[in-house]
């Protein structure tokens, strides 16, 4: 009751017009040998129901569990023994006003910068470990893509799961998973439970296009930097690879040479 009153006061004091209300739910459960306390806001949605006696189909309101936009799960076991500073996981909606008021109610802010750095560091760890193993660039790119695939699957609704370093290691480096996980922890200070920044996660997968006359593949990070698109739909590459420049120069030189050669007739 005290927490519910606190929640209500935050809505009133901050004049949050975008908050539509809902049911404030607390529940305790066990998972992965830990005791958890979850806090969630559950809303109703329009649906249909069948009456028991008449079997008539009638309009009804049901709990909308598929769009759980606001929730926090607190690992009471980790919190009580103080073995890990990361004992709260958030699931929040996109609207900033909604995120901020819910985090204010929980009393903890999501460290968005930390998630961005952690996601980028994981990619760097995969690339560096691949180079240490002597992999070529194509194989390293494949390993990064496998990590992206595993993380995306883990976060897939309706029941996203925590992203664990051990699981990513098994997906990217199945033959040396333990070795990579140890390298990522010791050399890059990555924890077992990873915070993922989805915009940074998109950078794991390169942009690849292929047509009858052109094939291109490049890192997404290059868009807006060395690769740009103007309002007319023209793509420019400001810092093309040296090999590409040499090949184009060679082709133009060969064409000029072919045009200068005299033709013969019989």
PDB file of C-alpha atoms in Angstrom:
ATOM      1  CA  UNK A   1       0.000   0.000   0.000  1.00  0.00           C
ATOM      2  CA  UNK A   2       2.860   2.360   0.799  1.00  0.00           C
ATOM      3  CA  UNK A   3       4.484   1.749  -2.600  1.00  0.00           C
ATOM      4  CA  UNK A   4       1.173   2.149  -4.396  1.00  0.00           C
ATOM      5  CA  UNK A   5       0.677   5.533  -2.704  1.00  0.00           C
ATOM      6  CA  UNK A   6       4.210   6.540  -3.686  1.00  0.00           C
ATOM      7  CA  UNK A   7       3.483   5.570  -7.287  1.00  0.00           C
ATOM      8  CA  UNK A   8       0.277   7.621  -7.271  1.00  0.00           C
ATOM      9  CA  UNK A   9       2.041  10.662  -5.793  1.00  0.00           C
ATOM     10  CA  UNK A  10       4.680  10.599  -8.534  1.00  0.00           C
ATOM     11  CA  UNK A  11       1.948  10.684 -11.179  1.00  0.00           C
ATOM     12  CA  UNK A  12       0.195  13.594  -9.498  1.00  0.00           C
ATOM     13  CA  UNK A  13       3.277  15.660  -8.612  1.00  0.00           C
ATOM     14  CA  UNK A  14       4.849  15.363 -12.066  1.00  0.00           C
ATOM     15  CA  UNK A  15       1.529  15.950 -13.921  1.00  0.00           C
ATOM     16  CA  UNK A  16       2.176  13.051 -16.260  1.00  0.00           C
ATOM     17  CA  UNK A  17      -0.513  13.444 -18.913  1.00  0.00           C
ATOM     18  CA  UNK A  18       0.845  10.588 -21.066  1.00  0.00           C
ATOM     19  CA  UNK A  19       0.387   7.962 -18.351  1.00  0.00           C
ATOM     20  CA  UNK A  20      -2.830   6.030 -18.904  1.00  0.00           C
ATOM     21  CA  UNK A  21      -2.728   4.100 -15.638  1.00  0.00           C
ATOM     22  CA  UNK A  22      -3.105   0.372 -15.162  1.00  0.00           C
ATOM     23  CA  UNK A  23      -2.644  -2.252 -12.486  1.00  0.00           C
ATOM     24  CA  UNK A  24       0.430  -1.944 -10.292  1.00  0.00           C
ATOM     25  CA  UNK A  25       1.577  -5.543  -9.782  1.00  0.00           C
ATOM     26  CA  UNK A  26       4.185  -6.984  -7.404  1.00  0.00           C
ATOM     27  CA  UNK A  27       5.177 -10.632  -7.499  1.00  0.00           C
ATOM     28  CA  UNK A  28       8.042 -12.708  -6.128  1.00  0.00           C
ATOM     29  CA  UNK A  29       9.529 -15.733  -7.893  1.00  0.00           C
ATOM     30  CA  UNK A  30      12.625 -17.947  -8.182  1.00  0.00           C
ATOM     31  CA  UNK A  31      14.805 -18.164 -11.282  1.00  0.00           C
ATOM     32  CA  UNK A  32      18.371 -19.370 -11.893  1.00  0.00           C
ATOM     33  CA  UNK A  33      18.787 -20.208  -8.191  1.00  0.00           C
ATOM     34  CA  UNK A  34      17.979 -16.620  -7.193  1.00  0.00           C
ATOM     35  CA  UNK A  35      15.032 -14.951  -5.467  1.00  0.00           C
ATOM     36  CA  UNK A  36      13.437 -12.154  -7.519  1.00  0.00           C
ATOM     37  CA  UNK A  37      10.917  -9.383  -6.901  1.00  0.00           C
ATOM     38  CA  UNK A  38       9.176  -8.021  -9.986  1.00  0.00           C
ATOM     39  CA  UNK A  39       7.228  -4.787 -10.327  1.00  0.00           C
ATOM     40  CA  UNK A  40       5.071  -4.214 -13.398  1.00  0.00           C
ATOM     41  CA  UNK A  41       2.343  -2.005 -14.799  1.00  0.00           C
ATOM     42  CA  UNK A  42      -0.321  -4.100 -16.562  1.00  0.00           C
ATOM     43  CA  UNK A  43      -3.043  -2.520 -18.708  1.00  0.00           C
ATOM     44  CA  UNK A  44      -6.303  -3.818 -20.111  1.00  0.00           C
ATOM     45  CA  UNK A  45      -7.114  -4.142 -23.778  1.00  0.00           C
ATOM     46  CA  UNK A  46     -10.321  -4.648 -25.728  1.00  0.00           C
ATOM     47  CA  UNK A  47     -11.140  -8.284 -26.420  1.00  0.00           C
ATOM     48  CA  UNK A  48     -13.915 -10.819 -26.775  1.00  0.00           C
ATOM     49  CA  UNK A  49     -15.359 -13.331 -24.327  1.00  0.00           C
ATOM     50  CA  UNK A  50     -17.996 -16.081 -24.328  1.00  0.00           C
ATOM     51  CA  UNK A  51     -20.622 -16.169 -21.588  1.00  0.00           C
ATOM     52  CA  UNK A  52     -20.789 -19.494 -19.763  1.00  0.00           C
ATOM     53  CA  UNK A  53     -24.563 -20.025 -19.851  1.00  0.00           C
ATOM     54  CA  UNK A  54     -25.759 -18.430 -23.081  1.00  0.00           C
ATOM     55  CA  UNK A  55     -22.518 -18.965 -25.070  1.00  0.00           C
ATOM     56  CA  UNK A  56     -22.991 -15.450 -26.441  1.00  0.00           C
ATOM     57  CA  UNK A  57     -19.890 -13.675 -27.730  1.00  0.00           C
ATOM     58  CA  UNK A  58     -19.583 -10.359 -25.926  1.00  0.00           C
ATOM     59  CA  UNK A  59     -17.097  -7.506 -25.886  1.00  0.00           C
ATOM     60  CA  UNK A  60     -14.806  -7.641 -22.893  1.00  0.00           C
ATOM     61  CA  UNK A  61     -11.646  -6.143 -21.408  1.00  0.00           C
ATOM     62  CA  UNK A  62      -8.712  -8.454 -20.745  1.00  0.00           C
ATOM     63  CA  UNK A  63      -5.240  -7.981 -19.283  1.00  0.00           C
ATOM     64  CA  UNK A  64      -2.780  -7.124 -22.048  1.00  0.00           C
ATOM     65  CA  UNK A  65       0.213  -9.292 -21.191  1.00  0.00           C
ATOM     66  CA  UNK A  66       1.727  -9.125 -24.686  1.00  0.00           C
ATOM     67  CA  UNK A  67       2.606  -5.433 -24.424  1.00  0.00           C
ATOM     68  CA  UNK A  68       4.201  -5.223 -21.000  1.00  0.00           C
ATOM     69  CA  UNK A  69       5.884  -1.842 -21.491  1.00  0.00           C
ATOM     70  CA  UNK A  70       6.867  -1.149 -17.893  1.00  0.00           C
ATOM     71  CA  UNK A  71       8.536  -3.638 -15.571  1.00  0.00           C
ATOM     72  CA  UNK A  72      11.529  -4.052 -13.314  1.00  0.00           C
ATOM     73  CA  UNK A  73      12.946  -7.294 -11.916  1.00  0.00           C
ATOM     74  CA  UNK A  74      15.094  -7.051  -8.778  1.00  0.00           C
ATOM     75  CA  UNK A  75      17.452  -9.897  -7.918  1.00  0.00           C
ATOM     76  CA  UNK A  76      16.970 -10.014  -4.137  1.00  0.00           C
ATOM     77  CA  UNK A  77      19.691 -12.634  -3.727  1.00  0.00           C
ATOM     78  CA  UNK A  78      22.395 -10.488  -5.345  1.00  0.00           C
ATOM     79  CA  UNK A  79      21.112  -7.366  -3.621  1.00  0.00           C
ATOM     80  CA  UNK A  80      21.163  -8.945  -0.159  1.00  0.00           C
ATOM     81  CA  UNK A  81      24.701 -10.357  -0.346  1.00  0.00           C
ATOM     82  CA  UNK A  82      26.096  -7.369  -2.305  1.00  0.00           C
ATOM     83  CA  UNK A  83      28.073  -9.568  -4.695  1.00  0.00           C
ATOM     84  CA  UNK A  84      26.948  -7.748  -7.819  1.00  0.00           C
ATOM     85  CA  UNK A  85      26.089  -4.099  -8.415  1.00  0.00           C
ATOM     86  CA  UNK A  86      23.775  -5.045 -11.291  1.00  0.00           C
ATOM     87  CA  UNK A  87      20.737  -6.507  -9.573  1.00  0.00           C
ATOM     88  CA  UNK A  88      17.933  -4.645 -11.387  1.00  0.00           C
ATOM     89  CA  UNK A  89      16.710  -5.314 -14.930  1.00  0.00           C
ATOM     90  CA  UNK A  90      14.321  -2.894 -16.618  1.00  0.00           C
ATOM     91  CA  UNK A  91      11.803  -3.315 -19.375  1.00  0.00           C
ATOM     92  CA  UNK A  92      10.495   0.138 -20.285  1.00  0.00           C
ATOM     93  CA  UNK A  93       8.449   1.683 -23.048  1.00  0.00           C
ATOM     94  CA  UNK A  94       9.864   3.984 -25.697  1.00  0.00           C
ATOM     95  CA  UNK A  95       8.322   7.250 -24.496  1.00  0.00           C
ATOM     96  CA  UNK A  96      10.901   9.091 -22.389  1.00  0.00           C
ATOM     97  CA  UNK A  97       8.266  10.465 -20.003  1.00  0.00           C
ATOM     98  CA  UNK A  98       7.066   6.931 -19.265  1.00  0.00           C
ATOM     99  CA  UNK A  99      10.579   5.589 -18.728  1.00  0.00           C
ATOM    100  CA  UNK A 100      11.591   8.445 -16.448  1.00  0.00           C
ATOM    101  CA  UNK A 101       8.582   8.293 -14.143  1.00  0.00           C
ATOM    102  CA  UNK A 102       8.810   4.519 -13.746  1.00  0.00           C
ATOM    103  CA  UNK A 103      12.524   4.662 -12.980  1.00  0.00           C
ATOM    104  CA  UNK A 104      11.824   7.417 -10.474  1.00  0.00           C
ATOM    105  CA  UNK A 105       9.285   5.134  -8.797  1.00  0.00           C
ATOM    106  CA  UNK A 106      11.781   2.229  -8.654  1.00  0.00           C
ATOM    107  CA  UNK A 107      14.499   4.584  -7.402  1.00  0.00           C
ATOM    108  CA  UNK A 108      17.118   3.556  -9.951  1.00  0.00           C
ATOM    109  CA  UNK A 109      18.051   4.932 -13.357  1.00  0.00           C
ATOM    110  CA  UNK A 110      18.968   2.756 -16.326  1.00  0.00           C
ATOM    111  CA  UNK A 111      22.583   3.351 -17.238  1.00  0.00           C
ATOM    112  CA  UNK A 112      22.085   3.741 -20.984  1.00  0.00           C
ATOM    113  CA  UNK A 113      25.692   4.794 -21.568  1.00  0.00           C
ATOM    114  CA  UNK A 114      26.975   1.663 -19.846  1.00  0.00           C
ATOM    115  CA  UNK A 115      24.793  -0.538 -22.064  1.00  0.00           C
ATOM    116  CA  UNK A 116      26.122   1.203 -25.181  1.00  0.00           C
ATOM    117  CA  UNK A 117      29.736   0.774 -24.096  1.00  0.00           C
ATOM    118  CA  UNK A 118      29.170  -2.857 -23.074  1.00  0.00           C
ATOM    119  CA  UNK A 119      27.576  -3.735 -26.417  1.00  0.00           C
ATOM    120  CA  UNK A 120      30.399  -2.102 -28.357  1.00  0.00           C
ATOM    121  CA  UNK A 121      33.028  -3.722 -26.119  1.00  0.00           C
ATOM    122  CA  UNK A 122      31.555  -7.180 -26.729  1.00  0.00           C
ATOM    123  CA  UNK A 123      31.912  -6.703 -30.487  1.00  0.00           C
ATOM    124  CA  UNK A 124      35.511  -5.534 -30.032  1.00  0.00           C
ATOM    125  CA  UNK A 125      36.271  -8.565 -27.845  1.00  0.00           C
ATOM    126  CA  UNK A 126      34.925 -10.933 -30.521  1.00  0.00           C
ATOM    127  CA  UNK A 127      36.977  -9.246 -33.258  1.00  0.00           C
ATOM    128  CA  UNK A 128      40.197  -9.172 -31.242  1.00  0.00           C
ATOM    129  CA  UNK A 129      39.827 -12.770 -30.077  1.00  0.00           C
ATOM    130  CA  UNK A 130      39.234 -13.828 -33.681  1.00  0.00           C
ATOM    131  CA  UNK A 131      42.439 -12.113 -34.780  1.00  0.00           C
ATOM    132  CA  UNK A 132      44.327 -13.822 -31.949  1.00  0.00           C
ATOM    133  CA  UNK A 133      43.073 -17.137 -33.316  1.00  0.00           C
ATOM    134  CA  UNK A 134      44.323 -16.225 -36.777  1.00  0.00           C
ATOM    135  CA  UNK A 135      40.896 -15.922 -38.404  1.00  0.00           C
ATOM    136  CA  UNK A 136      40.551 -13.893 -41.597  1.00  0.00           C
ATOM    137  CA  UNK A 137      38.172 -10.932 -41.836  1.00  0.00           C
ATOM    138  CA  UNK A 138      35.325 -12.974 -43.330  1.00  0.00           C
ATOM    139  CA  UNK A 139      35.406 -15.510 -40.511  1.00  0.00           C
ATOM    140  CA  UNK A 140      35.566 -12.760 -37.881  1.00  0.00           C
ATOM    141  CA  UNK A 141      32.572 -11.062 -39.504  1.00  0.00           C
ATOM    142  CA  UNK A 142      30.748 -14.406 -39.342  1.00  0.00           C
ATOM    143  CA  UNK A 143      31.520 -14.734 -35.606  1.00  0.00           C
ATOM    144  CA  UNK A 144      30.149 -11.247 -34.924  1.00  0.00           C
ATOM    145  CA  UNK A 145      27.018 -12.089 -36.920  1.00  0.00           C
ATOM    146  CA  UNK A 146      26.492 -15.272 -34.880  1.00  0.00           C
ATOM    147  CA  UNK A 147      26.713 -13.232 -31.670  1.00  0.00           C
ATOM    148  CA  UNK A 148      24.143 -10.793 -33.081  1.00  0.00           C
ATOM    149  CA  UNK A 149      21.864 -13.691 -33.995  1.00  0.00           C
ATOM    150  CA  UNK A 150      22.075 -15.218 -30.504  1.00  0.00           C
ATOM    151  CA  UNK A 151      21.468 -11.905 -28.704  1.00  0.00           C
ATOM    152  CA  UNK A 152      18.518 -11.027 -30.944  1.00  0.00           C
ATOM    153  CA  UNK A 153      16.941 -14.445 -30.328  1.00  0.00           C
ATOM    154  CA  UNK A 154      17.451 -14.100 -26.554  1.00  0.00           C
ATOM    155  CA  UNK A 155      15.716 -10.710 -26.519  1.00  0.00           C
ATOM    156  CA  UNK A 156      12.824 -11.910 -28.674  1.00  0.00           C
ATOM    157  CA  UNK A 157       9.329 -11.251 -27.242  1.00  0.00           C
ATOM    158  CA  UNK A 158       7.112 -12.287 -25.587  1.00  0.00           C
ATOM    159  CA  UNK A 159       9.550 -13.467 -22.897  1.00  0.00           C
ATOM    160  CA  UNK A 160      12.985 -11.862 -23.401  1.00  0.00           C
ATOM    161  CA  UNK A 161      15.731 -13.523 -21.397  1.00  0.00           C
ATOM    162  CA  UNK A 162      18.935 -12.052 -19.929  1.00  0.00           C
ATOM    163  CA  UNK A 163      21.858 -11.938 -22.374  1.00  0.00           C
ATOM    164  CA  UNK A 164      24.639 -14.033 -20.850  1.00  0.00           C
ATOM    165  CA  UNK A 165      28.284 -13.926 -21.889  1.00  0.00           C
ATOM    166  CA  UNK A 166      28.505 -17.720 -21.737  1.00  0.00           C
ATOM    167  CA  UNK A 167      25.640 -18.102 -24.219  1.00  0.00           C
ATOM    168  CA  UNK A 168      27.174 -15.576 -26.617  1.00  0.00           C
ATOM    169  CA  UNK A 169      30.507 -17.424 -26.355  1.00  0.00           C
ATOM    170  CA  UNK A 170      28.833 -20.739 -27.242  1.00  0.00           C
ATOM    171  CA  UNK A 171      27.177 -19.162 -30.284  1.00  0.00           C
ATOM    172  CA  UNK A 172      30.217 -17.306 -31.630  1.00  0.00           C
ATOM    173  CA  UNK A 173      33.017 -19.685 -30.617  1.00  0.00           C
ATOM    174  CA  UNK A 174      31.481 -23.124 -29.956  1.00  0.00           C
ATOM    175  CA  UNK A 175      34.888 -24.877 -30.022  1.00  0.00           C
ATOM    176  CA  UNK A 176      36.608 -22.477 -27.601  1.00  0.00           C
ATOM    177  CA  UNK A 177      33.657 -20.932 -25.752  1.00  0.00           C
ATOM    178  CA  UNK A 178      35.244 -21.067 -22.294  1.00  0.00           C
ATOM    179  CA  UNK A 179      38.474 -19.554 -23.604  1.00  0.00           C
ATOM    180  CA  UNK A 180      36.647 -16.634 -25.232  1.00  0.00           C
ATOM    181  CA  UNK A 181      34.483 -16.011 -22.158  1.00  0.00           C
ATOM    182  CA  UNK A 182      37.602 -15.890 -19.973  1.00  0.00           C
ATOM    183  CA  UNK A 183      39.316 -13.549 -22.456  1.00  0.00           C
ATOM    184  CA  UNK A 184      36.267 -11.235 -22.545  1.00  0.00           C
ATOM    185  CA  UNK A 185      36.124 -11.073 -18.742  1.00  0.00           C
ATOM    186  CA  UNK A 186      39.830 -10.625 -18.113  1.00  0.00           C
ATOM    187  CA  UNK A 187      40.841  -8.430 -21.050  1.00  0.00           C
ATOM    188  CA  UNK A 188      37.644  -6.408 -21.572  1.00  0.00           C
ATOM    189  CA  UNK A 189      36.067  -6.501 -18.111  1.00  0.00           C
ATOM    190  CA  UNK A 190      32.751  -7.852 -19.398  1.00  0.00           C
ATOM    191  CA  UNK A 191      30.311  -9.323 -16.837  1.00  0.00           C
ATOM    192  CA  UNK A 192      28.378 -12.574 -17.216  1.00  0.00           C
ATOM    193  CA  UNK A 193      25.041 -10.768 -17.611  1.00  0.00           C
ATOM    194  CA  UNK A 194      25.359  -8.228 -20.403  1.00  0.00           C
ATOM    195  CA  UNK A 195      23.460  -4.970 -20.883  1.00  0.00           C
ATOM    196  CA  UNK A 196      22.528  -4.548 -24.535  1.00  0.00           C
ATOM    197  CA  UNK A 197      22.047  -1.245 -26.366  1.00  0.00           C
ATOM    198  CA  UNK A 198      19.984  -2.185 -29.421  1.00  0.00           C
ATOM    199  CA  UNK A 199      21.118   0.686 -31.692  1.00  0.00           C
ATOM    200  CA  UNK A 200      24.726  -0.407 -31.048  1.00  0.00           C
ATOM    201  CA  UNK A 201      23.754  -4.052 -31.594  1.00  0.00           C
ATOM    202  CA  UNK A 202      22.652  -3.199 -35.148  1.00  0.00           C
ATOM    203  CA  UNK A 203      26.268  -2.278 -35.883  1.00  0.00           C
ATOM    204  CA  UNK A 204      27.190  -5.965 -35.555  1.00  0.00           C
ATOM    205  CA  UNK A 205      25.699  -6.726 -38.974  1.00  0.00           C
ATOM    206  CA  UNK A 206      27.217  -5.209 -42.108  1.00  0.00           C
ATOM    207  CA  UNK A 207      25.145  -3.673 -44.896  1.00  0.00           C
ATOM    208  CA  UNK A 208      25.417  -5.989 -47.900  1.00  0.00           C
ATOM    209  CA  UNK A 209      23.756  -5.462 -51.277  1.00  0.00           C
ATOM    210  CA  UNK A 210      24.065  -7.304 -54.556  1.00  0.00           C
ATOM    211  CA  UNK A 211      22.679  -6.637 -58.009  1.00  0.00           C
ATOM    212  CA  UNK A 212      23.545  -7.870 -61.487  1.00  0.00           C
ATOM    213  CA  UNK A 213      26.302  -5.297 -61.879  1.00  0.00           C
ATOM    214  CA  UNK A 214      27.343  -4.369 -58.330  1.00  0.00           C
ATOM    215  CA  UNK A 215      28.176  -6.034 -55.014  1.00  0.00           C
ATOM    216  CA  UNK A 216      28.916  -4.006 -51.877  1.00  0.00           C
ATOM    217  CA  UNK A 217      29.440  -4.801 -48.202  1.00  0.00           C
ATOM    218  CA  UNK A 218      30.470  -2.356 -45.483  1.00  0.00           C
ATOM    219  CA  UNK A 219      30.120  -1.616 -41.766  1.00  0.00           C
ATOM    220  CA  UNK A 220      27.004   0.302 -40.774  1.00  0.00           C
ATOM    221  CA  UNK A 221      29.173   2.717 -38.807  1.00  0.00           C
ATOM    222  CA  UNK A 222      30.456   4.097 -42.127  1.00  0.00           C
ATOM    223  CA  UNK A 223      27.009   5.482 -43.021  1.00  0.00           C
ATOM    224  CA  UNK A 224      26.989   9.224 -42.420  1.00  0.00           C
ATOM    225  CA  UNK A 225      30.762   9.314 -42.154  1.00  0.00           C
ATOM    226  CA  UNK A 226      32.628   8.054 -45.201  1.00  0.00           C
ATOM    227  CA  UNK A 227      29.512   6.812 -47.023  1.00  0.00           C
ATOM    228  CA  UNK A 228      26.729   9.352 -47.559  1.00  0.00           C
ATOM    229  CA  UNK A 229      23.424   9.627 -49.371  1.00  0.00           C
ATOM    230  CA  UNK A 230      22.272  12.977 -50.764  1.00  0.00           C
ATOM    231  CA  UNK A 231      18.727  14.196 -51.422  1.00  0.00           C
ATOM    232  CA  UNK A 232      18.926  13.041 -55.046  1.00  0.00           C
ATOM    233  CA  UNK A 233      19.678   9.460 -54.071  1.00  0.00           C
ATOM    234  CA  UNK A 234      23.371   9.636 -55.004  1.00  0.00           C
ATOM    235  CA  UNK A 235      25.774   7.620 -52.825  1.00  0.00           C
ATOM    236  CA  UNK A 236      29.280   9.015 -52.302  1.00  0.00           C
ATOM    237  CA  UNK A 237      32.283   7.281 -50.751  1.00  0.00           C
ATOM    238  CA  UNK A 238      34.691   9.884 -49.393  1.00  0.00           C
ATOM    239  CA  UNK A 239      37.448   7.476 -48.299  1.00  0.00           C
ATOM    240  CA  UNK A 240      37.303   4.480 -50.648  1.00  0.00           C
ATOM    241  CA  UNK A 241      39.693   1.539 -50.088  1.00  0.00           C
ATOM    242  CA  UNK A 242      43.084   1.914 -51.753  1.00  0.00           C
ATOM    243  CA  UNK A 243      42.585  -1.304 -53.736  1.00  0.00           C
ATOM    244  CA  UNK A 244      39.315   0.035 -55.151  1.00  0.00           C
ATOM    245  CA  UNK A 245      40.975   3.281 -56.223  1.00  0.00           C
ATOM    246  CA  UNK A 246      43.857   1.377 -57.871  1.00  0.00           C
ATOM    247  CA  UNK A 247      41.508  -0.924 -59.760  1.00  0.00           C
ATOM    248  CA  UNK A 248      39.449   2.008 -61.055  1.00  0.00           C
ATOM    249  CA  UNK A 249      42.603   3.895 -62.078  1.00  0.00           C
ATOM    250  CA  UNK A 250      43.913   0.794 -63.877  1.00  0.00           C
ATOM    251  CA  UNK A 251      40.619   0.281 -65.708  1.00  0.00           C
ATOM    252  CA  UNK A 252      40.518   3.917 -66.866  1.00  0.00           C
ATOM    253  CA  UNK A 253      44.159   3.747 -68.001  1.00  0.00           C
ATOM    254  CA  UNK A 254      43.515   0.551 -69.947  1.00  0.00           C
ATOM    255  CA  UNK A 255      40.510   2.119 -71.654  1.00  0.00           C
ATOM    256  CA  UNK A 256      42.531   5.187 -72.642  1.00  0.00           C
ATOM    257  CA  UNK A 257      45.283   2.949 -73.999  1.00  0.00           C
ATOM    258  CA  UNK A 258      42.764   0.920 -76.012  1.00  0.00           C
ATOM    259  CA  UNK A 259      41.329   4.107 -77.528  1.00  0.00           C
ATOM    260  CA  UNK A 260      44.789   5.360 -78.562  1.00  0.00           C
ATOM    261  CA  UNK A 261      45.746   2.165 -80.399  1.00  0.00           C
ATOM    262  CA  UNK A 262      45.289   2.391 -84.219  1.00  0.00           C
ATOM    263  CA  UNK A 263      42.695   0.132 -85.797  1.00  0.00           C
ATOM    264  CA  UNK A 264      43.534  -2.106 -88.781  1.00  0.00           C
ATOM    265  CA  UNK A 265      41.328  -3.158 -91.633  1.00  0.00           C
ATOM    266  CA  UNK A 266      41.656  -5.789 -94.316  1.00  0.00           C
TER     267      UNK A 266
END
